[in-house]
PDB file of C-alpha atoms in Angstrom:
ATOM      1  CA  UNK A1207       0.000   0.000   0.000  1.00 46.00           C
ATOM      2  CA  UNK A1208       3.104   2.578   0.805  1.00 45.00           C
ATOM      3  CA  UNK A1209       4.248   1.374  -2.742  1.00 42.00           C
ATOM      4  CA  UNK A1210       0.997   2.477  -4.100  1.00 43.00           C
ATOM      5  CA  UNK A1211       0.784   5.828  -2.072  1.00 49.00           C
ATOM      6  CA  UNK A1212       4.199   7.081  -3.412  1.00 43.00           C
ATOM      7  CA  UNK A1213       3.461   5.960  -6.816  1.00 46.00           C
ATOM      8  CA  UNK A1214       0.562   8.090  -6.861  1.00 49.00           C
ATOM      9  CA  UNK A1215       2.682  11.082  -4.785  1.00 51.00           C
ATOM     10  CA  UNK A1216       4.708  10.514  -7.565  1.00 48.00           C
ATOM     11  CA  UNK A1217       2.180  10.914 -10.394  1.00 53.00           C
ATOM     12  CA  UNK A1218       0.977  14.151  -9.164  1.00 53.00           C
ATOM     13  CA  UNK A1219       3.990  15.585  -9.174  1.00 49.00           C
ATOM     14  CA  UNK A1220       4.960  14.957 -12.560  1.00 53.00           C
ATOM     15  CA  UNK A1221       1.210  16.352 -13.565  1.00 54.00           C
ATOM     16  CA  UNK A1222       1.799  19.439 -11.972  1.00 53.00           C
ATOM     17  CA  UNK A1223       5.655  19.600 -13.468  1.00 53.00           C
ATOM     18  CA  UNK A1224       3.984  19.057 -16.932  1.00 56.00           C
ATOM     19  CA  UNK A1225       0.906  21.081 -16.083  1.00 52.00           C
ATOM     20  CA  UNK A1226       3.966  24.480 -15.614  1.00 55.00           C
ATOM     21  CA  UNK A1227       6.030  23.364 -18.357  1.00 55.00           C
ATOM     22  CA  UNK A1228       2.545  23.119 -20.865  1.00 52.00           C
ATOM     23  CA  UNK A1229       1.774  26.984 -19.719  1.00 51.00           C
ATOM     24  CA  UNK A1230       4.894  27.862 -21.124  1.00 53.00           C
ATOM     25  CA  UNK A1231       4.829  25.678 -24.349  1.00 58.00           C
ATOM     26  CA  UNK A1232       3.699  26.590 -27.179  1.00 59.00           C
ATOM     27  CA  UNK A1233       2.002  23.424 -29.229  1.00 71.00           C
ATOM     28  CA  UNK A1234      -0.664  23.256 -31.481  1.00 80.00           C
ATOM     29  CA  UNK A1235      -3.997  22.340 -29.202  1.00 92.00           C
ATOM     30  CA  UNK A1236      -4.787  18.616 -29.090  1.00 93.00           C
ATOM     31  CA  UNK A1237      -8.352  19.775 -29.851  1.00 89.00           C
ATOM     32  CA  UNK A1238      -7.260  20.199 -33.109  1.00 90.00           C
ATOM     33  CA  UNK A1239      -4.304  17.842 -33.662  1.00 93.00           C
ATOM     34  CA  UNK A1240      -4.990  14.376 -31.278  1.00 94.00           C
ATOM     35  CA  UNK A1241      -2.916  12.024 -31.012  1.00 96.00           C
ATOM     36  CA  UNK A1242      -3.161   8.681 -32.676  1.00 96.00           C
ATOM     37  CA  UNK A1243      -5.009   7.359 -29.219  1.00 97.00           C
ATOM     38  CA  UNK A1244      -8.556   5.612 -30.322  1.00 97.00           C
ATOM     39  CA  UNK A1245      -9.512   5.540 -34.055  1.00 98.00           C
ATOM     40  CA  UNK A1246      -7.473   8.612 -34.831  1.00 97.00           C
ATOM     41  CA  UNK A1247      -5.035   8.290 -37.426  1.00 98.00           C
ATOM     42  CA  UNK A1248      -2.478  10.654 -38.790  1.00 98.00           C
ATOM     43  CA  UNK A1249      -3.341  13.301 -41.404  1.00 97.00           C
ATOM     44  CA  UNK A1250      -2.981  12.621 -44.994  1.00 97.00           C
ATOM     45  CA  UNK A1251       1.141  13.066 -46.000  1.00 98.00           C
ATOM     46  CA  UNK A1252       1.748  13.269 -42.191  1.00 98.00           C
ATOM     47  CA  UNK A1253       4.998  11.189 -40.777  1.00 98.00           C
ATOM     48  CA  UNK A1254       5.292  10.327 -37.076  1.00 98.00           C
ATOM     49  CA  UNK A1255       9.131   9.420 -35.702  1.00 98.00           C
ATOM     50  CA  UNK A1256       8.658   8.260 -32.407  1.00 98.00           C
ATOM     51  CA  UNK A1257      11.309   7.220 -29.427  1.00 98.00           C
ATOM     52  CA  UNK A1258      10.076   5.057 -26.056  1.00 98.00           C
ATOM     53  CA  UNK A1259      10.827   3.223 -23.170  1.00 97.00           C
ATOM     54  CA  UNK A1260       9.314   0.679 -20.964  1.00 97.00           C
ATOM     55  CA  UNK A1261      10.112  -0.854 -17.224  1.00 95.00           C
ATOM     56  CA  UNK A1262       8.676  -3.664 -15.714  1.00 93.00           C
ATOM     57  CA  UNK A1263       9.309  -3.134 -12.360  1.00 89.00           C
ATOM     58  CA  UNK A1264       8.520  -7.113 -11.048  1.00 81.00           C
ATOM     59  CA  UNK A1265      10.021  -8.421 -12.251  1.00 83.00           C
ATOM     60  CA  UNK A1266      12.818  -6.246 -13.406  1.00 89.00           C
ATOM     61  CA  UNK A1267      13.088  -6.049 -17.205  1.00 92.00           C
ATOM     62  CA  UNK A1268      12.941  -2.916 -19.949  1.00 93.00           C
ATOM     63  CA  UNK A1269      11.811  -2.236 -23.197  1.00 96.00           C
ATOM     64  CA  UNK A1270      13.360   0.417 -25.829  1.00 98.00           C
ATOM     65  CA  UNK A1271      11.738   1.090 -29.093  1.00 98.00           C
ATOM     66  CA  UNK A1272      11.630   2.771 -32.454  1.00 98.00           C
ATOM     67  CA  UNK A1273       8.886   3.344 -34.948  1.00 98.00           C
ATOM     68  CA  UNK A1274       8.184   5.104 -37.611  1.00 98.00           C
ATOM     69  CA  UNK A1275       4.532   6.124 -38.866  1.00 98.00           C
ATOM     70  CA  UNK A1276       3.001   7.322 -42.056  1.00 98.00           C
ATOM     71  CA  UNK A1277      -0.815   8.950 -43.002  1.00 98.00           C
ATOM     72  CA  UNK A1278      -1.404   7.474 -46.547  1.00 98.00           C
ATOM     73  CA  UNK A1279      -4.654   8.919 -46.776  1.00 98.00           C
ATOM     74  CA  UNK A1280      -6.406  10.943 -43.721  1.00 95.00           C
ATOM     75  CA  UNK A1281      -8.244   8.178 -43.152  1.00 97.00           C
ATOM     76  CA  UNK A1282      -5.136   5.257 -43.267  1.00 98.00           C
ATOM     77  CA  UNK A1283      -2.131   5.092 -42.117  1.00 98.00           C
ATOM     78  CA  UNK A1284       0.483   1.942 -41.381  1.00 98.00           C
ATOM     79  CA  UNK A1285       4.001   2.017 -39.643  1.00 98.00           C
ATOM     80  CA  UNK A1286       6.452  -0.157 -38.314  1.00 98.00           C
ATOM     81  CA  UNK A1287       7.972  -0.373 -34.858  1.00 98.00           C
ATOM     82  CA  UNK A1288      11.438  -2.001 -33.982  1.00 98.00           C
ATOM     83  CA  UNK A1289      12.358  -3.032 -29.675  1.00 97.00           C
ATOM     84  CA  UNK A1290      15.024  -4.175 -28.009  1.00 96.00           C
ATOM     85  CA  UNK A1291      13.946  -5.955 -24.506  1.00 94.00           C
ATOM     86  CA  UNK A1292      15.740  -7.341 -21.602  1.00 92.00           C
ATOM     87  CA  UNK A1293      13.982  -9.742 -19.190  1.00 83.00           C
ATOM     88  CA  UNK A1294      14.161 -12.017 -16.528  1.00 79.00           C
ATOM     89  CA  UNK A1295      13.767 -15.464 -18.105  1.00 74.00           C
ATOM     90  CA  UNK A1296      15.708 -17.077 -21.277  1.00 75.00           C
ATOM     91  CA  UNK A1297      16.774 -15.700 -23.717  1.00 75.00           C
ATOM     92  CA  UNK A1298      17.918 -12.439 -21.682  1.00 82.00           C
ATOM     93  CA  UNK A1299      17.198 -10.369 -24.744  1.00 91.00           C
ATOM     94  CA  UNK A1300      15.132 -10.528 -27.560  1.00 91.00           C
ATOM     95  CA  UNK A1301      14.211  -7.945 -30.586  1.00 95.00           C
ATOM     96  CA  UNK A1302      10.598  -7.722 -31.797  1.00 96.00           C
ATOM     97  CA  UNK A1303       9.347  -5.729 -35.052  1.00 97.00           C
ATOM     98  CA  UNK A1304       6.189  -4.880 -35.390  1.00 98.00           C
ATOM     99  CA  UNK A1305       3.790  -4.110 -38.407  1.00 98.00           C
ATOM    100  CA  UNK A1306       0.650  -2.078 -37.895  1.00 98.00           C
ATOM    101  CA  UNK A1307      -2.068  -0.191 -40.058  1.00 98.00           C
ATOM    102  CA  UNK A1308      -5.650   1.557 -39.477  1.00 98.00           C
ATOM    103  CA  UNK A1309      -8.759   2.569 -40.835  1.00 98.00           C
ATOM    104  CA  UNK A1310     -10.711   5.222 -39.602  1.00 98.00           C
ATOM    105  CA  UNK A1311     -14.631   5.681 -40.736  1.00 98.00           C
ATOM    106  CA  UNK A1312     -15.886   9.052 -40.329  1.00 97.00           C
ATOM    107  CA  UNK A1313     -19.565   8.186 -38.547  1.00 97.00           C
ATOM    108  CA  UNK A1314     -20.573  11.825 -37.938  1.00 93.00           C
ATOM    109  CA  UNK A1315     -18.970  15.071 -36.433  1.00 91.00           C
ATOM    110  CA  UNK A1316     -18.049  13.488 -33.180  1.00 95.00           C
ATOM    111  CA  UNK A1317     -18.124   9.634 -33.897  1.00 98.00           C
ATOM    112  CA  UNK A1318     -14.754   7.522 -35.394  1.00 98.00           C
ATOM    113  CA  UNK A1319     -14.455   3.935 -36.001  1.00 98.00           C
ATOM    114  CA  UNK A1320     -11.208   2.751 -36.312  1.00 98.00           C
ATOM    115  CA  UNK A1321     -10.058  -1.007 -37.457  1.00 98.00           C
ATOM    116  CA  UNK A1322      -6.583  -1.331 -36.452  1.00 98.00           C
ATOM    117  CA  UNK A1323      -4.314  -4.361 -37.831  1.00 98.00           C
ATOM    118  CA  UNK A1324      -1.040  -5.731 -36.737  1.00 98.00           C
ATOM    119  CA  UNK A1325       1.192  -8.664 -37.241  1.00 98.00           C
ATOM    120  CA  UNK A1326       4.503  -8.911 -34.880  1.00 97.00           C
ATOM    121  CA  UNK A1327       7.822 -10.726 -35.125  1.00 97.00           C
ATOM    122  CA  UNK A1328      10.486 -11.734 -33.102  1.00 91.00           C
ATOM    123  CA  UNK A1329      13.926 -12.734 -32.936  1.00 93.00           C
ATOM    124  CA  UNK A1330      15.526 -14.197 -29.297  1.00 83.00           C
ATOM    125  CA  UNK A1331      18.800 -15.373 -30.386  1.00 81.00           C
ATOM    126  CA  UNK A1332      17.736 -18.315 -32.779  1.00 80.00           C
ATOM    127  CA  UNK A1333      16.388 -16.605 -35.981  1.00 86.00           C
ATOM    128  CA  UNK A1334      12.926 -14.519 -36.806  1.00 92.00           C
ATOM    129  CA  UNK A1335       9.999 -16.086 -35.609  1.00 92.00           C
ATOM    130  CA  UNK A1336       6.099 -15.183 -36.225  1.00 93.00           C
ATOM    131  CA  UNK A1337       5.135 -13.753 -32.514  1.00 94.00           C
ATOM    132  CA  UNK A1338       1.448 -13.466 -33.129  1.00 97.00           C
ATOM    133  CA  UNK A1339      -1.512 -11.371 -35.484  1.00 97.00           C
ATOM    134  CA  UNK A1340      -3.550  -8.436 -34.277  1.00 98.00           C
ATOM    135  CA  UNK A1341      -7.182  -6.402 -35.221  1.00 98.00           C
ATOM    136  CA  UNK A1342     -10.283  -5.207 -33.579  1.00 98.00           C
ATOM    137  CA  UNK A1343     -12.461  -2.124 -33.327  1.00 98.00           C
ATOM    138  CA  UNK A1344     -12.823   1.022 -31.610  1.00 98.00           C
ATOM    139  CA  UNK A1345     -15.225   3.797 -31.719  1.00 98.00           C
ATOM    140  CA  UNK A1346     -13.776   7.225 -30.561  1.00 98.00           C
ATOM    141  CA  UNK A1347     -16.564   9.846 -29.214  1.00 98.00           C
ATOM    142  CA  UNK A1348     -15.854  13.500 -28.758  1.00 97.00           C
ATOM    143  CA  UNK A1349     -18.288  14.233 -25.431  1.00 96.00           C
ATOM    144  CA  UNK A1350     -17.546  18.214 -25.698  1.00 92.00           C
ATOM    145  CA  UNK A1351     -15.489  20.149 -22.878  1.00 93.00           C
ATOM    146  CA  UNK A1352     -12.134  18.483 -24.018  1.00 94.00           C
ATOM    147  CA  UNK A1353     -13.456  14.891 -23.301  1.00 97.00           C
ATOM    148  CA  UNK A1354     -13.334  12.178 -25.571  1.00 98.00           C
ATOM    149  CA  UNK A1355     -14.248   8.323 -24.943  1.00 98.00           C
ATOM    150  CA  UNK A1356     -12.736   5.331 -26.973  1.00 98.00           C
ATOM    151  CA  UNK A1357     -14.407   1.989 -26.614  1.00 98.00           C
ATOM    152  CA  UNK A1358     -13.383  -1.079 -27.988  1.00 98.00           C
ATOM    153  CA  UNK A1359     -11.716  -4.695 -28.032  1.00 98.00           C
ATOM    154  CA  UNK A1360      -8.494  -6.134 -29.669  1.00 98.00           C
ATOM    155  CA  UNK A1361      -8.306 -10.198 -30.729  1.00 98.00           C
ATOM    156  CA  UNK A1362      -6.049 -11.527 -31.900  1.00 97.00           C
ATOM    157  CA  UNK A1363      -3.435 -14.891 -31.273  1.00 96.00           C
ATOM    158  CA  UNK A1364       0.080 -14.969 -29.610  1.00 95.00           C
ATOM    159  CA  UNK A1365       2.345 -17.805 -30.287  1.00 87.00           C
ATOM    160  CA  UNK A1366       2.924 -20.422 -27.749  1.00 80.00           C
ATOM    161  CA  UNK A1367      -0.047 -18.537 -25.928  1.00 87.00           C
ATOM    162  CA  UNK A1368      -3.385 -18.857 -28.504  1.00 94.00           C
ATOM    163  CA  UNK A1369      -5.625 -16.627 -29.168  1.00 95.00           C
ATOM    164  CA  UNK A1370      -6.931 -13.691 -27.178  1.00 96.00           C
ATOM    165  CA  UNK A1371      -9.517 -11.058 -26.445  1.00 97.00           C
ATOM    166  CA  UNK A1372      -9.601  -7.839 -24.505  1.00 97.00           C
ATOM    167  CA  UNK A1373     -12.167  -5.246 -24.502  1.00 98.00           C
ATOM    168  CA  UNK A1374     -11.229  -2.052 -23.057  1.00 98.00           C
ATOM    169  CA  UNK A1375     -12.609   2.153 -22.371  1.00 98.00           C
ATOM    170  CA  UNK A1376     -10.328   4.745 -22.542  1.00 98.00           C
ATOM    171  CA  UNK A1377     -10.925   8.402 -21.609  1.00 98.00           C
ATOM    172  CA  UNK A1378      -8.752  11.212 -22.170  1.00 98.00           C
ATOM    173  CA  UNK A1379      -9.024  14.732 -21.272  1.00 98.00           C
ATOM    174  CA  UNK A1380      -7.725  18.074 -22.477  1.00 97.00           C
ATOM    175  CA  UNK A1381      -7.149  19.863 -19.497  1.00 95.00           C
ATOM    176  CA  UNK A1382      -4.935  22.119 -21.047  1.00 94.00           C
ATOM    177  CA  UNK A1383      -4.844  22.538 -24.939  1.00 94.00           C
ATOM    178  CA  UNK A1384      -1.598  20.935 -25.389  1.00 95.00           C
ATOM    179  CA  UNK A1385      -1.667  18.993 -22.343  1.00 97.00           C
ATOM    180  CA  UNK A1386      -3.917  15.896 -22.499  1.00 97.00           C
ATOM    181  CA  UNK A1387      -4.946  13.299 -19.808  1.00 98.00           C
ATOM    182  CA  UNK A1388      -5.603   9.808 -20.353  1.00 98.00           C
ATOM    183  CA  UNK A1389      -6.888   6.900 -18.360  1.00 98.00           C
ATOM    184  CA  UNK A1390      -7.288   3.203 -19.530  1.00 98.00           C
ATOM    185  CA  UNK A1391      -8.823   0.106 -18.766  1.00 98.00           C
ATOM    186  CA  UNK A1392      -9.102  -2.884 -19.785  1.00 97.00           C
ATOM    187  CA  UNK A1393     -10.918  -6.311 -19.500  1.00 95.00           C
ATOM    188  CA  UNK A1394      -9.872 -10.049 -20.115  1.00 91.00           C
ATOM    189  CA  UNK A1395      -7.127  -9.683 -18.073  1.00 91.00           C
ATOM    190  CA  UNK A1396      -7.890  -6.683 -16.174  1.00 95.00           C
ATOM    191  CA  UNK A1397      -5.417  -3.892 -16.749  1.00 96.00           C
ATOM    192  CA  UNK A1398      -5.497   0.150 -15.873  1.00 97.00           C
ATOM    193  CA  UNK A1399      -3.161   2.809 -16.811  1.00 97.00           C
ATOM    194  CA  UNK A1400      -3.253   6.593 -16.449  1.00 98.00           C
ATOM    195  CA  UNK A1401      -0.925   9.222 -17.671  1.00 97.00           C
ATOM    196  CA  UNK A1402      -0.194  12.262 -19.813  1.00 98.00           C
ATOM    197  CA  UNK A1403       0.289  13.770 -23.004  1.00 98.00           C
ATOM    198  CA  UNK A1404       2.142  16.885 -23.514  1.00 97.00           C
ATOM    199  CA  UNK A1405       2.435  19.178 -26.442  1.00 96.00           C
ATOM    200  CA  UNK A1406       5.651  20.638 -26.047  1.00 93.00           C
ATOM    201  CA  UNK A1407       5.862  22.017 -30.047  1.00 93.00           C
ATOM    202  CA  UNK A1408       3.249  22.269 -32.804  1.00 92.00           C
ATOM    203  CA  UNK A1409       5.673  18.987 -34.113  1.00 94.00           C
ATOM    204  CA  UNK A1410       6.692  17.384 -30.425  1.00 96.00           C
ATOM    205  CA  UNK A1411       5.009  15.398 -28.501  1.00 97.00           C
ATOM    206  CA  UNK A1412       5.657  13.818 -25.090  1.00 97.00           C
ATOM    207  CA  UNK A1413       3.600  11.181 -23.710  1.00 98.00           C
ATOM    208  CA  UNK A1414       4.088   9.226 -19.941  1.00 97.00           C
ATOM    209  CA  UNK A1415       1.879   5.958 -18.768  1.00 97.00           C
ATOM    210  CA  UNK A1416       1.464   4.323 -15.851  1.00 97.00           C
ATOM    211  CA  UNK A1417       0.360   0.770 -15.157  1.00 96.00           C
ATOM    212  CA  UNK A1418      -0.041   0.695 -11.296  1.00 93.00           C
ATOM    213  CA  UNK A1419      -1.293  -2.981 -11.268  1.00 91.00           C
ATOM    214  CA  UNK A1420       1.469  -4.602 -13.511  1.00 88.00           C
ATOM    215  CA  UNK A1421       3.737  -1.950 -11.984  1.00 91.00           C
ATOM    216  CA  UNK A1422       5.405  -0.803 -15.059  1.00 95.00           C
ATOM    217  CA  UNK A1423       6.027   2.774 -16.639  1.00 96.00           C
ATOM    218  CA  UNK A1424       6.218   3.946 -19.896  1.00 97.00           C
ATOM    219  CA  UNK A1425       7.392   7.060 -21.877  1.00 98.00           C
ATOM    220  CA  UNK A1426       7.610   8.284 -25.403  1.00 98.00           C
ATOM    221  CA  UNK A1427       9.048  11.411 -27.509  1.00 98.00           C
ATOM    222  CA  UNK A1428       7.219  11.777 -30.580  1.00 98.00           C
ATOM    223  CA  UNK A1429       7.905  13.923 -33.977  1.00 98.00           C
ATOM    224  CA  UNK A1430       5.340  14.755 -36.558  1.00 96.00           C
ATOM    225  CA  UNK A1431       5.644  16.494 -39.788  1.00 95.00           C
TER     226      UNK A1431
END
């Protein structure tokens, strides 16, 4: 419970640090440029060069990534990601690459559907191996006053683990124009995350996540242009 308590010490604190540093920013507003979170997808001619890092904190291990992200249409886009893990169990380190695309349907003014697909590979010391196939739906509603709600479920299958399916709500909201909160759950297992998005330039974005109940912590610089 202390664990938890400091955690969340800690989370406020890095609100408010972002909440000061997003006064004195000057990005484009999220209201009008979201990120890619839900069935958004990035504007038509639009690349996205983006930079993260993931702990697990029980047990110890880390992920680093690279991916790279292009809007085909303003309605499509498709990237690829490259990672570099470390974790506890053999192999010690593995590399994944990952291939992903979506569709977004216009429904209305305030109503997305987006149809993500993904397929994922990875290498652990012995050669490329298929690591699994993903898709699903989501449906992205803007509520007004900065709030939007995504719901939706991914399915898919994982090698050496079958097939899954997780439906899951996410919320984010703008609570300054370029700084954006976002909380997550999911279902099937049950996960939650909450964290940030900040809009440091009209082409930077920073983005930090927290999973209190796997006990991990993620970050991410993104460029778009």
């Amino acid at each position: 419970m202390r664990g938890y308590r400091q955690g969340g010490l800690a989370m406020c604190v890095v609100l408010g640090l972002l909440a000061c540093t997003a006064a004195l920013t000057m990005g484009a507003s999220f209201r009008d440029v979201p990120p890619t979170i839900g069935a958004y997808t990035l504007r038509d001619g639009e690349w996205q060069i983006g930079v993260g890092m993931g702990f697990l904190f029980l047990p110890m291990s880390y992920d680093a990534s690279v991916s790279v992200a292009y809007g085909i249409t303003s309605w499509f886009m498709a990237g690829i990601a490259v990672s570099h893990g470390v974790q506890p169990g053999p192999p010690p380190a593995y590399m994944s690459y990952d291939f992903s695309a979506k569709l977004r349907l216009p429904l209305g003014s305030a109503l997305d559907l987006g149809l993500p697909l993904g397929a994922w590979f990875y290498d652990e010391g012995y050669g490329i191996a298929a690591g699994g196939l993903g898709s699903g739906a989501v449906l992205s509603l803007k509520m007004g006053a900065g709030l939007t709600v995504h719901g939706g479920a991914a399915v898919g299958t994982v090698r050496a683990k079958g097939w899954y399916f997780q439906p899951y709500i996410i919320a984010d909201f703008d609570l300054l124009p370029n700084l954006k909160l976002v909380g997550e759950v999911g279902l099937l297992p049950v996960s939650v995350a909450v964290g940030a998005w900040l809009r440091v330039l009209d082409f930077m974005d920073l983005k930090l996540a927290l999973a209190p109940l796997a006990l991990s912590f993620t970050g991410g610089l993104y460029l778009r242009f």
